[in-house]
Amino acid sequence: MGELIAILSGKGGTGKTSVCAGVATALAQLGEDVLCIDCDIGLRNLDISLGLADSGALSFREVYEGNYDLSQAAVHPGYPKLRFLTAPVSCSPEEINTEAFGHMLRKARSQFTYIFLDAPAGIDAGFRLCASFADRVILVTNSDPASIRDASRTGELLELMGKESVRLVVNRINPKMFDTMDITVDDIMDQAGLPLLGIVPEDEHMVLAATFRKSLLESTKKGAAAACRRIAKRIQGLPIPVSL
Ligand SMILES: Nc1ncnc2c1ncn2[C@@H]1O[C@H](COP(=O)(O)OP(=O)(O)O)[C@@H](O)[C@H]1O
Ligand SMILES: [Mg+2]
């Protein structure tokens, strides 16, 4: 049975979509069957981070309404094992039929090893949609006080929802800034009150890849791409040490 992984954060813009795309492509490269679902209804952009901008991918709503089958989900040209469903544009998260969405996810579990749900920012309907179905949660934070506080608050909410497997990814790490701020990754874990899944450095390739319509891993093997590969291997259960 496949595993459902929700990518969440309290604060917007911490890099959920970028990390989701990086880790999902890394798992597909490692030979896993992966489905990525953009759940940021209205503000979708996972297609851009995957290097699939404007590819005309099916939306998850078109699949759960039964007009299309999961097997018709867009296939990534660079990663044949990676499939993608975009978010519907013309509806609100409250209009999503949760039961039908859940039914689609149950089907997806029998066809994929990992299913990623790229959530919107905040803790509203889109957050709840993703969190409620997740087997594990990746909370993406940056190292600034506001995103750490929001990650901590989101972690508490997830605990109240009974979510046990919640791990932190600290994104956009800049060692110089860490020195100036006199902060360490351990401090961030302590303040957020969550265990660490991985760290991702600040890397211009995140922006460059999207600009040139490529995924991060097609654009570079170093920096953030290498960090996402290490996170992917940890998700597979391999004992990969945390380092930049
Ligand atoms: N590690 C990183 N290094 C540099 N830029 C990054 C990094 N992670 C994300 N970004 C940039 O930050 C912005 C927000 O990222 P995004 O993944 O869309 O965040 P979210 O999904 O949380 O809103 C994007 O412009 C993205 O390119
Ligand atoms: Mg996003």
mmCIF file of C-alpha atoms and ligand atoms in Angstrom:
data_model
loop_
_atom_site.group_PDB
_atom_site.id
_atom_site.type_symbol
_atom_site.label_atom_id
_atom_site.label_comp_id
_atom_site.label_asym_id
_atom_site.label_seq_id
_atom_site.Cartn_x
_atom_site.Cartn_y
_atom_site.Cartn_z
ATOM 1 C CA MET A 1 0.000 0.000 0.000
ATOM 2 C CA GLY A 2 1.284 3.435 -0.898
ATOM 3 C CA GLU A 3 1.956 6.132 1.631
ATOM 4 C CA LEU A 4 0.295 9.558 1.669
ATOM 5 C CA ILE A 5 2.655 12.415 2.501
ATOM 6 C CA ALA A 6 1.282 15.928 3.074
ATOM 7 C CA ILE A 7 3.635 18.886 2.664
ATOM 8 C CA LEU A 8 2.474 21.588 5.052
ATOM 9 C CA SER A 9 3.618 24.779 6.764
ATOM 10 C CA GLY A 10 1.886 27.420 8.760
ATOM 11 C CA LYS A 11 3.476 30.362 7.005
ATOM 12 C CA GLY A 12 3.266 30.897 3.243
ATOM 13 C CA GLY A 13 6.278 30.866 0.946
ATOM 14 C CA THR A 14 8.517 28.620 3.061
ATOM 15 C CA GLY A 15 9.148 26.354 0.053
ATOM 16 C CA LYS A 16 6.504 23.611 0.388
ATOM 17 C CA THR A 17 5.968 23.343 -3.347
ATOM 18 C CA SER A 18 9.698 23.472 -4.148
ATOM 19 C CA VAL A 19 10.546 20.807 -1.558
ATOM 20 C CA CYS A 20 7.577 18.665 -2.634
ATOM 21 C CA ALA A 21 8.743 18.735 -6.275
ATOM 22 C CA GLY A 22 12.399 18.111 -5.358
ATOM 23 C CA VAL A 23 11.704 15.147 -3.078
ATOM 24 C CA ALA A 24 9.034 13.622 -5.356
ATOM 25 C CA THR A 25 11.298 13.739 -8.428
ATOM 26 C CA ALA A 26 14.154 12.282 -6.370
ATOM 27 C CA LEU A 27 11.972 9.343 -5.291
ATOM 28 C CA ALA A 28 10.868 8.767 -8.903
ATOM 29 C CA GLN A 29 14.526 8.832 -9.943
ATOM 30 C CA LEU A 30 15.210 6.213 -7.260
ATOM 31 C CA GLY A 31 12.664 3.959 -8.986
ATOM 32 C CA GLU A 32 9.561 4.575 -6.860
ATOM 33 C CA ASP A 33 6.090 5.070 -8.344
ATOM 34 C CA VAL A 34 5.139 8.584 -7.278
ATOM 35 C CA LEU A 35 1.968 10.666 -7.655
ATOM 36 C CA CYS A 36 2.118 14.391 -6.920
ATOM 37 C CA ILE A 37 -1.163 16.184 -6.276
ATOM 38 C CA ASP A 38 -1.299 19.979 -6.200
ATOM 39 C CA CYS A 39 -3.820 20.804 -3.464
ATOM 40 C CA ASP A 40 -3.242 24.566 -3.532
ATOM 41 C CA ILE A 41 -6.648 25.262 -5.043
ATOM 42 C CA GLY A 42 -6.754 28.647 -6.756
ATOM 43 C CA LEU A 43 -3.010 29.337 -6.388
ATOM 44 C CA ARG A 44 -1.534 26.200 -7.869
ATOM 45 C CA ASN A 45 2.108 26.167 -8.975
ATOM 46 C CA LEU A 46 3.447 22.656 -8.407
ATOM 47 C CA ASP A 47 3.426 22.237 -12.207
ATOM 48 C CA ILE A 48 6.056 25.000 -12.422
ATOM 49 C CA SER A 49 8.326 23.438 -9.783
ATOM 50 C CA LEU A 50 8.055 20.065 -11.525
ATOM 51 C CA GLY A 51 9.029 21.662 -14.857
ATOM 52 C CA LEU A 52 5.551 20.930 -16.244
ATOM 53 C CA ALA A 53 4.227 24.489 -16.517
ATOM 54 C CA ASP A 54 1.093 24.796 -18.637
ATOM 55 C CA SER A 55 1.281 21.156 -19.679
ATOM 56 C CA GLY A 56 -2.508 20.854 -19.570
ATOM 57 C CA ALA A 57 -2.399 18.269 -16.770
ATOM 58 C CA LEU A 58 -5.659 16.851 -15.451
ATOM 59 C CA SER A 59 -6.893 18.233 -12.149
ATOM 60 C CA PHE A 60 -7.611 15.957 -9.193
ATOM 61 C CA ARG A 61 -11.241 17.099 -9.319
ATOM 62 C CA GLU A 62 -11.618 15.822 -12.908
ATOM 63 C CA VAL A 63 -10.393 12.445 -11.629
ATOM 64 C CA TYR A 64 -12.448 12.178 -8.434
ATOM 65 C CA GLU A 65 -15.605 13.240 -10.307
ATOM 66 C CA GLY A 66 -15.067 10.189 -12.502
ATOM 67 C CA ASN A 67 -14.595 12.007 -15.817
ATOM 68 C CA TYR A 68 -11.055 10.620 -16.080
ATOM 69 C CA ASP A 69 -9.122 7.738 -14.592
ATOM 70 C CA LEU A 70 -6.013 7.991 -12.408
ATOM 71 C CA SER A 71 -4.117 6.215 -15.184
ATOM 72 C CA GLN A 72 -4.642 9.369 -17.275
ATOM 73 C CA ALA A 73 -2.693 11.585 -14.820
ATOM 74 C CA ALA A 74 0.111 13.502 -16.560
ATOM 75 C CA VAL A 75 3.382 11.576 -16.867
ATOM 76 C CA HIS A 76 6.571 13.603 -16.320
ATOM 77 C CA PRO A 77 8.648 13.465 -19.524
ATOM 78 C CA GLY A 78 11.906 13.369 -17.548
ATOM 79 C CA TYR A 79 10.717 10.880 -14.897
ATOM 80 C CA PRO A 80 8.404 8.209 -16.294
ATOM 81 C CA LYS A 81 7.636 6.997 -12.765
ATOM 82 C CA LEU A 82 6.319 10.413 -11.706
ATOM 83 C CA ARG A 83 2.699 11.336 -12.317
ATOM 84 C CA PHE A 84 0.968 14.587 -11.592
ATOM 85 C CA LEU A 85 -2.531 15.933 -10.956
ATOM 86 C CA THR A 86 -2.966 19.687 -10.805
ATOM 87 C CA ALA A 87 -5.425 21.626 -8.626
ATOM 88 C CA PRO A 88 -8.764 22.826 -9.956
ATOM 89 C CA VAL A 89 -8.732 26.582 -10.541
ATOM 90 C CA SER A 90 -12.362 27.533 -10.529
ATOM 91 C CA CYS A 91 -13.498 26.377 -7.110
ATOM 92 C CA SER A 92 -12.730 26.975 -3.449
ATOM 93 C CA PRO A 93 -11.245 24.382 -1.046
ATOM 94 C CA GLU A 94 -14.619 24.243 0.721
ATOM 95 C CA GLU A 95 -16.242 22.981 -2.487
ATOM 96 C CA ILE A 96 -14.034 19.896 -2.684
ATOM 97 C CA ASN A 97 -15.959 16.668 -2.189
ATOM 98 C CA THR A 98 -13.861 15.207 0.622
ATOM 99 C CA GLU A 99 -15.430 11.770 0.379
ATOM 100 C CA ALA A 100 -14.773 11.462 -3.351
ATOM 101 C CA PHE A 101 -11.244 12.859 -2.873
ATOM 102 C CA GLY A 102 -10.600 10.216 -0.199
ATOM 103 C CA HIS A 103 -11.917 7.504 -2.495
ATOM 104 C CA MET A 104 -9.511 8.642 -5.223
ATOM 105 C CA LEU A 105 -6.613 8.596 -2.728
ATOM 106 C CA ARG A 106 -7.469 5.037 -1.651
ATOM 107 C CA LYS A 107 -7.251 3.991 -5.310
ATOM 108 C CA ALA A 108 -3.971 5.881 -5.684
ATOM 109 C CA ARG A 109 -2.505 3.972 -2.732
ATOM 110 C CA SER A 110 -2.822 0.722 -4.670
ATOM 111 C CA GLN A 111 -1.011 2.160 -7.700
ATOM 112 C CA PHE A 112 1.751 4.332 -6.219
ATOM 113 C CA THR A 113 4.370 3.917 -3.505
ATOM 114 C CA TYR A 114 4.274 7.568 -2.491
ATOM 115 C CA ILE A 115 1.521 10.127 -2.975
ATOM 116 C CA PHE A 116 2.439 13.743 -2.211
ATOM 117 C CA LEU A 117 -0.189 16.336 -1.306
ATOM 118 C CA ASP A 118 1.204 19.840 -1.794
ATOM 119 C CA ALA A 119 -0.907 21.966 0.562
ATOM 120 C CA PRO A 120 -1.749 25.667 0.534
ATOM 121 C CA ALA A 121 -0.354 27.943 3.247
ATOM 122 C CA GLY A 122 -2.368 28.476 6.386
ATOM 123 C CA ILE A 123 -4.534 26.194 8.468
ATOM 124 C CA ASP A 124 -7.848 26.457 6.659
ATOM 125 C CA ALA A 125 -9.854 24.040 4.519
ATOM 126 C CA GLY A 126 -6.988 23.152 2.121
ATOM 127 C CA PHE A 127 -4.667 22.413 5.047
ATOM 128 C CA ARG A 128 -7.290 20.188 6.688
ATOM 129 C CA LEU A 129 -8.001 18.375 3.433
ATOM 130 C CA CYS A 130 -4.325 17.396 3.103
ATOM 131 C CA ALA A 131 -3.611 16.780 6.795
ATOM 132 C CA SER A 132 -6.642 14.596 7.372
ATOM 133 C CA PHE A 133 -5.616 12.010 4.769
ATOM 134 C CA ALA A 134 -1.853 12.030 5.436
ATOM 135 C CA ASP A 135 0.055 9.056 6.849
ATOM 136 C CA ARG A 136 2.977 11.347 7.423
ATOM 137 C CA VAL A 137 3.492 15.090 7.315
ATOM 138 C CA ILE A 138 6.487 17.086 6.211
ATOM 139 C CA LEU A 139 6.378 20.555 7.776
ATOM 140 C CA VAL A 140 8.519 22.994 5.815
ATOM 141 C CA THR A 141 9.903 25.942 7.730
ATOM 142 C CA ASN A 142 12.527 28.610 7.180
ATOM 143 C CA SER A 143 14.876 29.773 9.916
ATOM 144 C CA ASP A 144 13.182 33.112 10.688
ATOM 145 C CA PRO A 145 11.234 33.458 13.948
ATOM 146 C CA ALA A 146 7.829 33.858 12.251
ATOM 147 C CA SER A 147 8.023 30.627 10.265
ATOM 148 C CA ILE A 148 9.391 28.690 13.255
ATOM 149 C CA ARG A 149 6.512 29.927 15.422
ATOM 150 C CA ASP A 150 3.991 29.003 12.700
ATOM 151 C CA ALA A 151 5.587 25.552 12.306
ATOM 152 C CA SER A 152 5.315 25.022 16.051
ATOM 153 C CA ARG A 153 1.652 26.066 16.077
ATOM 154 C CA THR A 154 0.927 23.855 13.052
ATOM 155 C CA GLY A 155 2.687 20.950 14.790
ATOM 156 C CA GLU A 156 0.383 21.407 17.801
ATOM 157 C CA LEU A 157 -2.696 21.410 15.542
ATOM 158 C CA LEU A 158 -1.504 18.225 13.850
ATOM 159 C CA GLU A 159 -1.023 16.611 17.252
ATOM 160 C CA LEU A 160 -4.620 17.510 18.116
ATOM 161 C CA MET A 161 -5.649 15.855 14.836
ATOM 162 C CA GLY A 162 -3.864 12.706 16.014
ATOM 163 C CA LYS A 163 -1.038 12.913 13.478
ATOM 164 C CA GLU A 164 1.975 11.094 14.874
ATOM 165 C CA SER A 165 4.434 11.172 12.022
ATOM 166 C CA VAL A 166 5.269 14.856 11.638
ATOM 167 C CA ARG A 167 8.821 15.805 10.649
ATOM 168 C CA LEU A 168 10.456 19.121 9.947
ATOM 169 C CA VAL A 169 12.361 20.258 6.851
ATOM 170 C CA VAL A 170 14.302 23.478 7.369
ATOM 171 C CA ASN A 171 14.495 25.118 3.946
ATOM 172 C CA ARG A 172 16.606 27.984 2.589
ATOM 173 C CA ILE A 173 19.471 27.492 5.019
ATOM 174 C CA ASN A 174 22.172 30.072 4.602
ATOM 175 C CA PRO A 175 25.201 29.203 6.780
ATOM 176 C CA LYS A 176 26.393 32.853 6.858
ATOM 177 C CA MET A 177 23.033 34.014 8.143
ATOM 178 C CA PHE A 178 22.993 31.198 10.725
ATOM 179 C CA ASP A 179 26.332 32.537 12.015
ATOM 180 C CA THR A 180 25.002 36.104 12.188
ATOM 181 C CA MET A 181 21.759 35.011 13.854
ATOM 182 C CA ASP A 182 23.738 32.690 16.177
ATOM 183 C CA ILE A 183 21.216 29.921 15.526
ATOM 184 C CA THR A 184 21.619 26.206 14.743
ATOM 185 C CA VAL A 185 19.315 23.593 13.199
ATOM 186 C CA ASP A 186 19.035 22.053 16.693
ATOM 187 C CA ASP A 187 17.685 25.383 17.991
ATOM 188 C CA ILE A 188 15.045 25.393 15.246
ATOM 189 C CA MET A 189 14.009 21.798 16.086
ATOM 190 C CA ASP A 190 13.758 22.733 19.764
ATOM 191 C CA GLN A 191 11.715 25.864 19.078
ATOM 192 C CA ALA A 192 9.378 24.075 16.669
ATOM 193 C CA GLY A 193 9.184 21.073 18.999
ATOM 194 C CA LEU A 194 9.472 18.651 16.079
ATOM 195 C CA PRO A 195 11.982 16.036 14.889
ATOM 196 C CA LEU A 196 14.032 16.767 11.788
ATOM 197 C CA LEU A 197 13.668 15.074 8.411
ATOM 198 C CA GLY A 198 16.156 17.233 6.562
ATOM 199 C CA ILE A 199 17.672 20.570 5.691
ATOM 200 C CA VAL A 200 17.797 22.304 2.315
ATOM 201 C CA PRO A 201 20.199 25.133 1.515
ATOM 202 C CA GLU A 202 19.328 28.445 -0.083
ATOM 203 C CA ASP A 203 19.971 27.692 -3.753
ATOM 204 C CA GLU A 204 19.476 29.896 -6.799
ATOM 205 C CA HIS A 205 18.749 26.780 -8.882
ATOM 206 C CA MET A 206 15.282 26.680 -7.287
ATOM 207 C CA VAL A 207 14.432 29.853 -9.184
ATOM 208 C CA LEU A 208 16.602 29.163 -12.244
ATOM 209 C CA ALA A 209 15.092 25.720 -12.840
ATOM 210 C CA ALA A 210 11.547 27.139 -12.780
ATOM 211 C CA THR A 211 12.580 29.974 -15.106
ATOM 212 C CA PHE A 212 13.951 27.489 -17.633
ATOM 213 C CA ARG A 213 10.929 25.193 -17.260
ATOM 214 C CA LYS A 214 12.872 22.366 -15.693
ATOM 215 C CA SER A 215 12.615 20.533 -12.414
ATOM 216 C CA LEU A 216 15.323 21.248 -9.842
ATOM 217 C CA LEU A 217 16.926 17.814 -10.266
ATOM 218 C CA GLU A 218 17.110 18.224 -14.052
ATOM 219 C CA SER A 219 18.863 21.543 -13.507
ATOM 220 C CA THR A 220 21.585 20.570 -10.999
ATOM 221 C CA LYS A 221 22.918 17.683 -8.939
ATOM 222 C CA LYS A 222 24.278 19.850 -6.125
ATOM 223 C CA GLY A 223 22.914 22.062 -3.375
ATOM 224 C CA ALA A 224 19.155 21.892 -2.878
ATOM 225 C CA ALA A 225 18.883 19.001 -5.377
ATOM 226 C CA ALA A 226 21.345 16.882 -3.385
ATOM 227 C CA ALA A 227 19.477 17.807 -0.177
ATOM 228 C CA CYS A 228 16.150 16.670 -1.689
ATOM 229 C CA ARG A 229 17.765 13.373 -2.763
ATOM 230 C CA ARG A 230 18.961 12.810 0.810
ATOM 231 C CA ILE A 231 15.462 13.534 2.153
ATOM 232 C CA ALA A 232 14.008 11.096 -0.410
ATOM 233 C CA LYS A 233 16.346 8.345 0.805
ATOM 234 C CA ARG A 234 15.381 9.033 4.425
ATOM 235 C CA ILE A 235 11.720 8.692 3.416
ATOM 236 C CA GLN A 236 12.670 5.273 2.002
ATOM 237 C CA GLY A 237 14.039 4.473 5.442
ATOM 238 C CA LEU A 238 17.746 4.708 4.689
ATOM 239 C CA PRO A 239 20.006 6.051 7.468
ATOM 240 C CA ILE A 240 21.349 9.111 5.623
ATOM 241 C CA PRO A 241 23.022 11.649 7.948
ATOM 242 C CA VAL A 242 21.777 15.236 7.951
ATOM 243 C CA SER A 243 24.282 17.586 6.314
ATOM 244 C CA LEU A 244 24.312 20.415 3.813
HETATM 245 N N1 LIG B 1 15.991 26.433 -1.022
HETATM 246 C C1 LIG B 1 15.601 27.502 -1.731
HETATM 247 N N2 LIG B 1 16.529 28.372 -2.217
HETATM 248 C C2 LIG B 1 16.137 29.474 -2.915
HETATM 249 N N3 LIG B 1 14.871 29.777 -3.209
HETATM 250 C C3 LIG B 1 13.912 28.954 -2.753
HETATM 251 C C4 LIG B 1 14.219 27.783 -1.983
HETATM 252 N N4 LIG B 1 13.042 27.158 -1.683
HETATM 253 C C5 LIG B 1 12.059 27.898 -2.225
HETATM 254 N N5 LIG B 1 12.565 28.970 -2.863
HETATM 255 C C6 LIG B 1 11.810 30.030 -3.550
HETATM 256 O O1 LIG B 1 10.875 30.594 -2.622
HETATM 257 C C7 LIG B 1 9.664 30.916 -3.290
HETATM 258 C C8 LIG B 1 8.509 30.234 -2.581
HETATM 259 O O2 LIG B 1 8.662 28.837 -2.721
HETATM 260 P P1 LIG B 1 7.415 27.863 -2.847
HETATM 261 O O3 LIG B 1 7.956 26.484 -2.992
HETATM 262 O O4 LIG B 1 6.455 28.334 -3.870
HETATM 263 O O5 LIG B 1 6.777 28.041 -1.388
HETATM 264 P P2 LIG B 1 5.350 27.630 -0.824
HETATM 265 O O6 LIG B 1 4.863 26.477 -1.628
HETATM 266 O O7 LIG B 1 5.595 27.253 0.600
HETATM 267 O O8 LIG B 1 4.472 28.836 -0.952
HETATM 268 C C9 LIG B 1 9.822 30.491 -4.749
HETATM 269 O O9 LIG B 1 10.180 31.606 -5.498
HETATM 270 C C10 LIG B 1 10.974 29.479 -4.710
HETATM 271 O O10 LIG B 1 11.713 29.463 -5.903
HETATM 272 MG MG MG B 2 3.047 26.211 -2.656
#
